[in-house]
Short mmCIF file of C-alpha atoms in Angstrom, two decimals:
data_model
loop_
_atom_site.label_atom_id
_atom_site.label_comp_id
_atom_site.label_asym_id
_atom_site.label_seq_id
_atom_site.Cartn_x
_atom_site.Cartn_y
_atom_site.Cartn_z
CA MET C 1 -8.83 18.52 6.81
CA VAL C 2 -6.35 19.14 3.98
CA LYS C 3 -5.50 16.11 1.86
CA GLU C 4 -2.64 15.69 -0.62
CA LEU C 5 -1.45 12.81 -2.81
CA ILE C 6 2.26 12.44 -3.59
CA ILE C 7 3.00 9.97 -6.34
CA ASN C 8 6.51 8.57 -6.85
CA SER C 9 7.27 6.55 -9.95
CA SER C 10 10.20 4.12 -10.37
CA PRO C 11 11.08 1.30 -12.83
CA SER C 12 9.68 -1.24 -10.37
CA GLY C 13 6.31 0.47 -9.86
CA VAL C 14 4.44 3.46 -8.38
CA THR C 15 4.26 4.44 -4.71
CA ILE C 16 1.37 6.62 -3.68
CA ALA C 17 1.44 8.55 -0.34
CA LEU C 18 -1.73 10.10 1.10
CA LEU C 19 -1.13 13.00 3.45
CA GLN C 20 -3.75 14.48 5.80
CA ASP C 21 -2.64 17.83 7.24
CA LYS C 22 0.91 16.98 6.09
CA GLN C 23 0.91 13.68 8.07
CA LEU C 24 1.35 10.43 6.18
CA VAL C 25 -1.76 8.20 6.66
CA GLU C 26 -1.67 5.78 3.71
CA LEU C 27 1.09 4.29 1.63
CA ASN C 28 0.16 2.24 -1.47
CA THR C 29 2.48 0.46 -3.87
CA GLU C 30 1.54 -0.56 -7.38
CA GLN C 31 4.04 -3.06 -8.84
CA VAL C 32 4.74 -3.20 -12.54
CA ASN C 33 2.74 -6.09 -14.16
CA ASN C 34 0.62 -6.83 -11.04
CA ASN C 35 -1.67 -9.36 -12.63
CA TYR C 36 -3.72 -10.16 -9.60
CA ALA C 37 -5.11 -6.84 -8.41
CA VAL C 38 -8.47 -6.64 -6.58
CA GLY C 39 -11.25 -6.28 -9.13
CA ASP C 40 -9.56 -8.13 -12.01
CA ILE C 41 -11.83 -10.68 -13.69
CA TYR C 42 -10.36 -14.02 -14.89
CA MET C 43 -11.66 -17.05 -16.72
CA GLY C 44 -11.28 -19.56 -13.90
CA LYS C 45 -11.01 -23.31 -14.35
CA ILE C 46 -12.23 -25.41 -11.38
CA LYS C 47 -9.36 -27.69 -10.36
CA LYS C 48 -10.64 -29.26 -7.19
CA ILE C 49 -13.91 -29.36 -5.18
CA MET C 50 -13.46 -29.53 -1.39
CA PRO C 51 -16.84 -30.58 0.14
CA GLY C 52 -15.42 -30.40 3.72
CA LEU C 53 -14.58 -26.71 3.20
CA ASN C 54 -17.63 -26.13 0.97
CA ALA C 55 -15.18 -24.44 -1.40
CA ALA C 56 -13.28 -25.00 -4.60
CA PHE C 57 -9.74 -24.36 -5.78
CA VAL C 58 -9.56 -22.50 -9.08
CA ASP C 59 -6.82 -22.13 -11.61
CA VAL C 60 -6.39 -18.44 -12.61
CA GLY C 61 -2.81 -18.72 -13.78
CA TYR C 62 -1.18 -18.01 -10.37
CA GLU C 63 1.46 -20.40 -9.11
CA LYS C 64 -1.03 -21.57 -6.44
CA ASP C 65 -4.65 -22.29 -7.05
CA ALA C 66 -7.04 -19.53 -5.93
CA PHE C 67 -9.74 -20.14 -3.31
CA LEU C 68 -13.47 -19.78 -3.96
CA HIS C 69 -15.91 -20.35 -1.04
CA TYR C 70 -19.58 -21.14 -1.51
CA LEU C 71 -20.55 -17.92 0.24
CA ASP C 72 -18.51 -15.99 -2.38
CA LEU C 73 -20.35 -17.50 -5.34
CA GLY C 74 -23.05 -14.84 -5.34
CA PRO C 75 -26.85 -15.51 -5.51
CA GLN C 76 -26.85 -15.43 -9.35
CA VAL C 77 -23.93 -17.76 -10.03
CA GLN C 78 -26.19 -20.09 -12.06
CA SER C 79 -27.00 -17.21 -14.42
CA LEU C 80 -23.27 -16.53 -14.80
CA LEU C 81 -22.58 -20.20 -15.51
CA LYS C 82 -25.45 -20.26 -18.04
CA LEU C 83 -24.16 -17.08 -19.77
CA THR C 84 -20.61 -18.45 -19.96
CA LYS C 85 -21.84 -21.74 -21.47
CA ILE C 86 -24.06 -20.26 -24.15
CA VAL C 87 -21.54 -17.56 -25.02
CA LYS C 88 -18.76 -20.13 -25.43
CA ASN C 89 -21.13 -22.14 -27.71
CA GLY C 90 -21.77 -19.08 -29.83
CA SER C 91 -25.55 -19.11 -29.29
CA TYR C 92 -25.77 -15.76 -27.47
CA ARG C 93 -24.50 -12.60 -29.18
CA ASP C 94 -26.20 -9.80 -27.26
CA LYS C 95 -23.58 -7.59 -25.60
CA LEU C 96 -26.00 -6.76 -22.73
CA LEU C 97 -28.55 -8.98 -20.97
CA ASN C 98 -31.79 -7.62 -22.55
CA SER C 99 -32.80 -11.05 -23.95
CA PHE C 100 -31.20 -13.12 -21.24
CA ARG C 101 -33.41 -15.13 -18.94
CA LEU C 102 -32.17 -15.11 -15.35
CA GLU C 103 -31.86 -18.30 -13.30
CA ALA C 104 -33.17 -18.62 -9.72
CA ASP C 105 -30.96 -17.49 -6.81
CA ILE C 106 -29.00 -20.25 -5.16
CA ASN C 107 -29.75 -21.48 -1.63
CA LYS C 108 -27.59 -19.66 0.96
CA SER C 109 -26.95 -22.92 2.83
CA GLY C 110 -26.34 -25.06 -0.20
CA LYS C 111 -23.32 -27.22 -1.19
CA ILE C 112 -20.71 -26.12 -3.71
CA SER C 113 -20.54 -29.65 -5.12
CA GLU C 114 -24.16 -29.22 -6.33
CA LEU C 115 -23.19 -26.24 -8.50
CA LEU C 116 -19.63 -26.66 -9.62
CA SER C 117 -17.60 -29.62 -10.93
CA ARG C 118 -14.02 -30.27 -11.89
CA ASN C 119 -12.75 -28.60 -15.14
CA MET C 120 -15.81 -26.33 -15.27
CA LEU C 121 -15.18 -22.77 -16.61
CA LEU C 122 -16.42 -19.86 -14.48
CA PRO C 123 -15.59 -16.10 -14.67
CA VAL C 124 -14.26 -15.04 -11.25
CA GLN C 125 -13.19 -11.74 -9.73
CA ILE C 126 -10.16 -11.22 -7.48
CA ALA C 127 -11.44 -10.40 -3.95
CA LYS C 128 -8.06 -10.63 -2.18
CA GLU C 129 -4.61 -10.41 -3.72
CA PRO C 130 -2.14 -13.25 -3.04
CA ILE C 131 -0.89 -12.89 0.58
CA SER C 132 2.07 -14.72 2.07
CA THR C 133 1.83 -18.39 1.08
CA LYS C 134 -1.84 -18.18 -0.04
CA GLY C 135 -3.17 -17.75 -3.56
CA PRO C 136 -5.79 -15.16 -4.43
CA ARG C 137 -9.29 -15.26 -2.87
CA LEU C 138 -12.06 -15.23 -5.46
CA SER C 139 -15.68 -14.23 -5.83
CA SER C 140 -18.03 -15.03 -8.71
CA ASP C 141 -20.42 -12.24 -7.59
CA ILE C 142 -19.06 -10.05 -10.30
CA SER C 143 -19.40 -6.26 -10.18
CA ILE C 144 -17.77 -3.42 -12.10
CA ALA C 145 -16.92 -0.30 -10.07
CA GLY C 146 -17.06 3.31 -11.27
CA ARG C 147 -16.62 6.67 -9.55
CA PHE C 148 -20.35 7.23 -8.72
CA SER C 149 -21.83 3.73 -9.09
CA VAL C 150 -21.17 0.03 -9.26
CA LEU C 151 -22.73 -2.12 -11.98
CA VAL C 152 -24.01 -5.53 -10.81
CA PRO C 153 -25.08 -7.93 -13.57
CA PHE C 154 -27.95 -10.48 -13.19
CA SER C 155 -29.88 -8.19 -10.77
CA ASP C 156 -32.48 -5.42 -10.95
CA VAL C 157 -31.95 -3.98 -7.49
CA ILE C 158 -30.85 -0.35 -7.00
CA SER C 159 -28.97 0.06 -3.68
CA ILE C 160 -27.95 3.46 -2.27
CA SER C 161 -25.10 4.09 0.16
CA LYS C 162 -26.30 4.31 3.76
CA LYS C 163 -24.09 7.41 4.24
CA ILE C 164 -26.57 9.37 2.03
CA LYS C 165 -29.12 10.28 4.71
CA SER C 166 -31.53 12.60 2.94
CA ASN C 167 -34.66 10.75 1.72
CA THR C 168 -35.18 13.36 -0.98
CA GLU C 169 -31.67 12.91 -2.34
CA ARG C 170 -32.02 9.12 -2.17
CA ASN C 171 -35.27 9.20 -4.14
CA ARG C 172 -33.73 11.60 -6.70
CA LEU C 173 -30.71 9.36 -7.31
CA LYS C 174 -32.86 6.25 -7.54
CA LYS C 175 -35.13 7.81 -10.21
CA ILE C 176 -32.12 8.98 -12.29
CA VAL C 177 -30.52 5.51 -12.23
CA GLU C 178 -33.79 3.71 -12.90
CA SER C 179 -34.24 5.75 -16.08
CA ILE C 180 -30.78 4.94 -17.52
CA LYS C 181 -29.77 1.47 -16.26
CA PRO C 182 -30.09 -1.49 -18.68
CA LYS C 183 -32.38 -4.50 -18.13
CA ASN C 184 -31.07 -7.33 -15.84
CA PHE C 185 -28.44 -5.07 -14.26
CA GLY C 186 -28.44 -3.78 -10.67
CA VAL C 187 -26.67 -0.62 -9.58
CA ILE C 188 -25.09 0.36 -6.26
CA ILE C 189 -25.08 4.19 -5.89
CA ARG C 190 -21.89 5.31 -4.07
CA THR C 191 -21.66 8.08 -1.44
CA VAL C 192 -19.87 10.53 -3.80
CA SER C 193 -22.96 10.55 -6.03
CA GLU C 194 -24.70 12.84 -3.54
CA GLY C 195 -25.58 16.13 -5.23
CA LYS C 196 -24.34 15.03 -8.67
CA GLY C 197 -26.37 15.83 -11.81
CA VAL C 198 -27.93 13.51 -14.37
CA GLU C 199 -25.11 14.06 -16.91
CA GLU C 200 -22.32 13.00 -14.51
CA LEU C 201 -24.21 9.92 -13.27
CA GLN C 202 -25.16 8.95 -16.81
CA LYS C 203 -21.61 9.24 -18.16
CA ASP C 204 -20.30 7.13 -15.28
CA LEU C 205 -22.93 4.42 -15.81
CA LEU C 206 -22.34 4.39 -19.56
CA ASP C 207 -18.61 3.85 -18.97
CA LEU C 208 -19.44 0.82 -16.77
CA ILE C 209 -21.82 -0.54 -19.47
CA ASP C 210 -19.03 -0.15 -22.01
CA LYS C 211 -16.74 -2.19 -19.75
CA TRP C 212 -19.38 -4.92 -19.55
CA GLU C 213 -19.64 -4.94 -23.33
CA ARG C 214 -15.86 -5.39 -23.59
CA PHE C 215 -16.18 -8.26 -21.05
CA SER C 216 -18.97 -9.88 -23.19
CA LYS C 217 -16.87 -9.47 -26.34
CA LYS C 218 -13.77 -11.11 -24.86
CA LEU C 219 -15.68 -13.85 -22.94
CA PRO C 220 -16.01 -16.34 -25.91
CA HIS C 221 -12.36 -16.17 -26.86
CA THR C 222 -10.58 -16.03 -23.39
CA GLU C 223 -8.62 -19.14 -22.62
CA PRO C 224 -8.89 -20.79 -19.15
CA SER C 225 -6.91 -18.99 -16.38
CA LYS C 226 -6.45 -15.84 -18.51
CA LYS C 227 -7.59 -12.32 -17.65
CA ILE C 228 -10.88 -11.20 -19.18
CA LEU C 229 -11.15 -7.67 -17.77
CA GLY C 230 -8.60 -5.76 -15.72
CA GLU C 231 -9.22 -3.14 -13.02
CA MET C 232 -7.69 0.27 -13.47
CA GLY C 233 -4.20 0.96 -12.15
CA ARG C 234 -3.86 1.43 -8.38
CA THR C 235 -3.30 5.19 -8.76
CA SER C 236 -6.46 5.68 -10.76
CA THR C 237 -8.42 3.43 -8.43
CA ILE C 238 -7.39 5.43 -5.39
CA LEU C 239 -8.30 8.67 -7.11
CA ARG C 240 -11.65 7.20 -8.22
CA ASP C 241 -12.49 6.09 -4.67
CA ILE C 242 -11.26 8.99 -2.47
CA LEU C 243 -10.95 12.12 -4.59
CA ASN C 244 -13.11 14.89 -3.13
CA ALA C 245 -13.19 18.61 -2.44
CA ASP C 246 -10.80 18.20 0.49
CA PHE C 247 -7.90 17.50 -1.81
CA THR C 248 -5.68 20.47 -2.42
CA ASN C 249 -2.72 19.02 -4.33
CA ILE C 250 -1.70 15.91 -6.30
CA HIS C 251 2.09 16.06 -6.90
CA ILE C 252 3.58 13.73 -9.57
CA GLN C 253 7.25 13.53 -10.63
CA ASP C 254 7.02 11.34 -13.75
CA PRO C 255 5.93 13.38 -16.83
CA SER C 256 4.02 10.60 -18.59
CA LEU C 257 2.19 9.61 -15.38
CA TYR C 258 1.42 13.31 -14.75
CA GLU C 259 -0.32 13.52 -18.15
CA GLU C 260 -2.23 10.27 -17.51
CA ILE C 261 -3.41 11.35 -14.06
CA LYS C 262 -4.35 14.88 -15.19
CA THR C 263 -6.42 13.42 -18.07
CA TYR C 264 -8.16 10.97 -15.72
CA VAL C 265 -8.91 13.62 -13.08
CA HIS C 266 -10.29 15.90 -15.85
CA GLU C 267 -12.60 13.08 -16.91
CA ILE C 268 -14.02 12.33 -13.42
CA SER C 269 -13.86 15.84 -11.89
CA PRO C 270 -13.06 18.56 -14.47
CA GLU C 271 -13.14 21.28 -11.79
CA MET C 272 -10.28 19.54 -9.91
CA ASP C 273 -7.72 18.98 -12.69
CA LYS C 274 -5.93 22.25 -11.64
CA ILE C 275 -4.77 20.56 -8.38
CA VAL C 276 -2.65 18.04 -10.39
CA ARG C 277 0.88 19.41 -10.43
CA GLN C 278 4.13 18.10 -11.87
CA TYR C 279 7.03 18.17 -9.41
CA ARG C 280 10.19 19.48 -11.13
CA GLY C 281 12.61 19.69 -8.15
CA LYS C 282 16.09 18.15 -8.23
CA GLU C 283 15.82 16.12 -5.04
CA PRO C 284 13.58 12.97 -4.91
CA ILE C 285 9.90 13.88 -4.51
CA PHE C 286 9.46 11.84 -1.26
CA GLU C 287 12.45 13.56 0.32
CA HIS C 288 11.21 16.99 -0.74
CA PHE C 289 7.84 16.47 0.95
CA GLY C 290 9.32 14.80 4.03
CA ILE C 291 7.69 11.44 3.34
CA GLU C 292 10.91 9.41 3.39
CA LYS C 293 11.53 10.57 6.99
CA GLN C 294 7.91 9.86 8.03
CA ILE C 295 8.18 6.33 6.58
CA LYS C 296 11.37 5.56 8.53
CA SER C 297 9.81 6.84 11.80
CA ALA C 298 6.48 5.11 11.34
CA PHE C 299 7.30 1.57 10.25
CA GLY C 300 9.60 0.29 13.01
CA ARG C 301 8.68 -2.06 15.85
CA THR C 302 8.52 0.91 18.20
CA VAL C 303 6.51 4.04 17.28
CA ASN C 304 7.09 7.15 19.42
CA LEU C 305 4.18 9.47 20.27
CA PRO C 306 4.53 13.27 20.64
CA GLY C 307 3.82 13.24 24.36
CA GLY C 308 6.60 10.82 25.23
CA ALA C 309 4.57 7.64 25.22
CA TYR C 310 5.23 4.92 22.62
CA LEU C 311 3.69 1.90 20.89
CA VAL C 312 5.27 -1.54 20.46
CA ILE C 313 3.83 -3.38 17.43
CA GLU C 314 4.35 -7.16 16.99
CA HIS C 315 3.14 -9.15 14.00
CA THR C 316 2.25 -12.82 13.34
CA GLU C 317 0.62 -14.41 10.32
CA ALA C 318 -2.97 -13.49 11.30
CA LEU C 319 -2.62 -11.58 14.57
CA HIS C 320 -1.11 -8.18 15.43
CA VAL C 321 -0.44 -7.06 19.02
CA ILE C 322 -0.06 -3.38 19.96
CA ASP C 323 1.16 -2.48 23.37
CA VAL C 324 0.72 1.10 24.68
CA ASN C 325 3.51 2.33 27.03
CA SER C 326 3.57 5.61 28.96
CA GLY C 327 7.37 5.94 28.44
CA ASN C 328 8.97 8.92 30.19
CA ARG C 329 5.77 10.85 30.31
CA THR C 330 5.29 12.55 33.64
CA ALA C 331 2.31 11.11 35.43
CA ASN C 332 -0.07 13.22 37.48
CA THR C 333 -0.01 11.24 40.73
CA GLU C 334 -3.20 12.93 41.94
CA ASN C 335 -5.22 11.79 38.93
CA GLN C 336 -3.55 8.70 37.41
CA ASP C 337 -6.74 7.55 35.68
CA GLN C 338 -7.10 10.88 33.82
CA ASN C 339 -3.37 10.71 32.86
CA ALA C 340 -3.84 7.16 31.52
CA LEU C 341 -6.87 8.31 29.47
CA MET C 342 -4.88 11.13 27.88
CA ILE C 343 -2.07 8.72 26.91
CA ASN C 344 -4.53 6.12 25.64
CA MET C 345 -6.42 8.60 23.48
CA GLU C 346 -3.17 9.89 21.95
CA ALA C 347 -2.26 6.23 21.29
CA ALA C 348 -5.72 5.46 19.80
CA LYS C 349 -5.30 8.22 17.24
CA GLU C 350 -1.86 6.89 16.22
CA ILE C 351 -3.08 3.24 16.16
CA ALA C 352 -5.90 4.17 13.71
CA ARG C 353 -3.29 5.81 11.50
CA GLN C 354 -0.90 2.88 11.77
CA LEU C 355 -3.62 0.39 10.72
CA ARG C 356 -4.20 2.38 7.51
CA LEU C 357 -0.54 3.13 6.90
CA ARG C 358 0.65 -0.48 7.22
CA ASP C 359 -2.65 -1.85 5.84
CA MET C 360 -2.73 -4.31 8.74
CA GLY C 361 -5.50 -6.90 8.48
CA GLY C 362 -6.93 -9.82 10.44
CA ILE C 363 -7.15 -9.67 14.23
CA VAL C 364 -5.54 -6.75 16.12
CA VAL C 365 -5.29 -6.80 19.93
CA ILE C 366 -4.47 -3.54 21.69
CA ASP C 367 -3.27 -3.43 25.30
CA PHE C 368 -4.07 0.09 26.49
CA ILE C 369 -2.87 1.38 29.84
CA ASP C 370 -5.23 0.20 32.57
CA MET C 371 -8.03 2.60 33.58
CA HIS C 372 -10.30 1.95 36.54
CA LYS C 373 -13.19 4.29 35.85
CA PRO C 374 -15.86 2.83 33.45
CA GLN C 375 -16.65 6.27 31.94
CA ASN C 376 -13.01 6.66 30.93
CA ARG C 377 -12.97 3.21 29.27
CA LYS C 378 -16.16 4.10 27.35
CA GLU C 379 -14.73 7.50 26.34
CA LEU C 380 -11.59 5.81 24.93
CA PHE C 381 -13.70 3.16 23.08
CA ASP C 382 -15.87 5.88 21.48
CA TYR C 383 -12.81 7.89 20.53
CA LEU C 384 -11.14 4.90 18.84
CA LYS C 385 -14.31 4.24 16.85
CA GLU C 386 -14.39 7.86 15.80
CA GLN C 387 -10.76 7.81 14.60
CA MET C 388 -11.42 4.55 12.68
CA LEU C 389 -14.28 6.19 10.68
CA LEU C 390 -11.52 7.58 8.39
CA ASP C 391 -10.55 3.99 7.45
CA ARG C 392 -12.01 2.79 4.18
CA ALA C 393 -11.37 -0.88 5.03
CA LYS C 394 -14.25 -2.81 6.74
CA HIS C 395 -13.59 -3.25 10.38
CA THR C 396 -15.29 -4.27 13.64
CA ILE C 397 -14.21 -2.99 17.08
CA LEU C 398 -15.17 -4.79 20.30
CA PRO C 399 -15.48 -3.01 23.67
CA PRO C 400 -12.58 -3.45 26.16
CA SER C 401 -12.51 -6.95 27.69
CA LYS C 402 -12.28 -7.53 31.50
CA PHE C 403 -8.53 -7.67 31.01
CA GLY C 404 -8.55 -4.18 29.49
CA LEU C 405 -7.76 -5.42 25.92
CA VAL C 406 -9.48 -3.94 22.87
CA GLN C 407 -9.90 -6.39 19.96
CA LEU C 408 -10.72 -5.39 16.41
CA THR C 409 -10.79 -7.07 13.03
CA ARG C 410 -9.88 -5.26 9.86
CA GLN C 411 -10.44 -6.39 6.27
CA ARG C 412 -7.27 -7.38 4.42
CA VAL C 413 -7.42 -7.59 0.59
CA ARG C 414 -3.73 -6.93 -0.18
CA PRO C 415 -0.40 -7.89 1.41
CA GLU C 416 0.52 -5.84 4.42
CA MET C 417 2.79 -2.88 3.78
CA ASN C 418 6.09 -3.75 5.47
CA ILE C 419 9.08 -1.50 5.24
CA VAL C 420 12.37 -2.42 6.91
CA THR C 421 13.58 0.63 8.81
CA ASN C 422 16.72 -0.86 10.32
CA GLU C 423 19.83 -0.53 8.15
CA LYS C 424 22.76 -2.88 8.07
CA CYS C 425 25.79 -1.47 9.90
CA PRO C 426 28.37 -0.60 7.26
CA ALA C 427 31.21 -1.08 9.73
CA CYS C 428 30.44 -4.65 10.72
CA ASP C 429 28.19 -5.68 7.82
CA GLY C 430 25.61 -6.86 10.30
CA THR C 431 27.88 -9.22 12.23
CA GLY C 432 28.35 -6.99 15.28
CA GLU C 433 32.12 -7.21 14.96
CA ILE C 434 34.69 -5.04 13.12
CA LYS C 435 38.32 -5.55 12.03
CA ALA C 436 40.94 -5.03 14.69
CA SER C 437 41.96 -1.36 14.60
CA ILE C 438 45.61 -2.37 15.02
CA ILE C 439 45.75 -3.66 11.43
CA LEU C 440 43.95 -0.65 9.92
CA MET C 441 47.19 1.10 8.96
CA ASP C 442 48.50 -2.13 7.43
CA ASP C 443 45.41 -2.26 5.23
CA ILE C 444 45.77 1.37 4.17
CA GLU C 445 49.49 0.89 3.31
CA ASN C 446 48.90 -2.29 1.32
CA ASN C 447 46.19 -0.56 -0.75
CA LEU C 448 48.34 2.53 -1.17
CA ASN C 449 51.26 0.43 -2.39
CA TYR C 450 49.02 -1.27 -4.98
CA ILE C 451 47.49 2.06 -6.18
CA LEU C 452 50.88 3.76 -6.65
CA ASN C 453 53.03 0.95 -7.95
CA GLU C 454 50.50 -1.28 -9.81
CA GLN C 455 47.97 1.26 -11.08
CA ASN C 456 50.44 4.15 -11.35
CA GLU C 457 48.03 6.76 -9.97
CA LYS C 458 49.65 10.20 -9.70
CA ASN C 459 47.63 12.46 -7.39
CA VAL C 460 46.03 10.27 -4.66
CA THR C 461 43.81 11.51 -1.81
CA LEU C 462 43.11 9.36 1.24
CA CYS C 463 39.73 9.97 2.96
CA VAL C 464 39.45 8.68 6.55
CA HIS C 465 37.73 9.32 9.86
CA PRO C 466 39.02 12.52 11.59
CA TYR C 467 40.64 10.45 14.36
CA ILE C 468 42.61 8.42 11.82
CA GLU C 469 43.56 11.60 9.94
CA ALA C 470 44.97 13.09 13.17
CA TYR C 471 47.03 9.89 13.78
CA ILE C 472 48.40 9.86 10.22
CA LYS C 473 49.55 13.55 10.47
CA LYS C 474 50.79 13.32 14.05
CA GLY C 475 54.41 14.26 14.79
CA LEU C 476 57.39 15.66 12.75
CA TYR C 477 58.04 12.29 11.13
CA SER C 478 54.39 11.36 10.50
CA CYS C 479 52.97 8.51 8.42
CA GLN C 480 52.24 11.06 5.70
CA TRP C 481 56.01 12.01 5.51
CA LYS C 482 57.05 8.33 5.63
CA TRP C 483 54.87 7.65 2.54
CA PHE C 484 56.42 10.70 0.79
CA PHE C 485 59.97 9.38 1.25
CA LYS C 486 58.93 5.83 0.41
CA TYR C 487 56.94 6.53 -2.76
CA ASN C 488 58.31 9.97 -3.68
CA LYS C 489 54.71 11.21 -3.93
CA TRP C 490 52.67 13.36 -1.59
CA ILE C 491 49.47 11.72 -0.34
CA THR C 492 46.73 14.20 0.60
CA VAL C 493 44.76 13.09 3.66
CA LYS C 494 41.21 14.41 4.15
CA PRO C 495 38.95 13.91 7.17
CA SER C 496 35.38 12.72 6.64
CA PRO C 497 33.21 12.93 9.80
CA SER C 498 30.52 10.73 8.26
CA TYR C 499 32.88 7.75 8.01
CA TYR C 500 32.98 5.08 10.67
CA LEU C 501 36.25 4.63 12.53
CA THR C 502 37.86 2.00 10.28
CA GLU C 503 36.45 3.18 6.92
CA PHE C 504 38.76 4.61 4.27
CA HIS C 505 38.57 5.40 0.54
CA PHE C 506 41.12 6.56 -2.10
CA LEU C 507 40.32 9.29 -4.63
CA ASN C 508 42.15 10.00 -7.90
CA SER C 509 43.01 13.41 -9.36
CA LYS C 510 39.43 13.79 -10.65
CA GLU C 511 38.02 13.28 -7.19
CA GLU C 512 36.61 9.93 -8.27
CA GLU C 513 36.83 6.92 -5.94
CA ILE C 514 39.48 4.38 -6.87
CA LYS C 515 37.85 0.92 -6.90
CA LEU C 516 39.93 -1.63 -5.08
#
């Protein structure tokens, strides 16, 4: 599988397209001054305790208070509260936690009112960005993520990714991390650590320790609801999490962003910095790589499949419904169940891509074409699970129900990617009605009179639809000759096939449009 990243920069932000075998599978947008990105750490101020929800509303500077549930406090929240208090008082100056005495873990079934109170200060981490009408979702189980590992304060546990299967490799990684991690810090070893040497793992962990030291330094002076420590930009975060040997190219148009990304890739994977390339073409980067066209074809309500079938995707606040239709695909009447399986498997592959591409979260219900044979339903279910393995978001897929529906839940930490693919009709301006064609020539003549007599333009060109051009030039005593005798000036008339029927524009001698 060949992977490419195409990065488009604009004044409003950065858009990152992930291609697999030239097909668009992920689209991420990083807005300028996005102050509530997943991973950012804020000095939260408790505004309200809600015993009925076993949760608290926290002020982190957003227009709506953020939500913190008891289950998101983390087992060592009392240690975090204690550290915050003594650091604010100036009685603890150690940048790490070598001399810090940990508190006991909290009860999993406890009450939030027993731990937190109104106006209390607590460092919190953004777990979900603001979505729709809701504020951010928070966690006080703070962690700092790197390329090969994740640093977890107030713990001594070393966890290793379950995707690393070899016991020898797991033991090797555990021994390396044990020898370099500081006291009272736990470490989660990520999948990409497999096969990496001591030097790379140590550098990554030291970078995370340096971030914690910056956090400790800023903690005493950070005002309530202000940011203490920010996550990296979205572009760097994506590179940190997914960059591997499968990547062949990273194309970037903006020169400054190119230098920044090249430097970052050199830091985390020196052998891969040669795949970072600056795009120097004249046309926009997304158009050059065919991404703009893929976006327009993939984000509509209806998504066509190569075999003639199509998907219909409907959205609500927390539920998405995907209907699979066979369309004009020719059915094999002798084996309808096999034909339905082929269509469903083609749809399952596209659905897995659509979930990633649109970043759809919450509950998704898929209505596949009915199949009568149990083995075909199982084959489809297994195939959908296989396709969803490429998805980095946490998800759960249920087997088909007795109604033939497949239900799945998918983690949502950012607003869903929604791109409007329908364009407003320029002829009717979205109303569904256009001006009466009978008054078109009156409009043209009125504007022509104004341009020639009021603005004193000399050489005027009229651009119209080819049908209108034919009408204007028709006959010996055409409209064009009438204008010549009336204004004593020859009006050039040019056809423009791209114009709608009643569209017209006037150009001056420099071929510039005359604004009316």
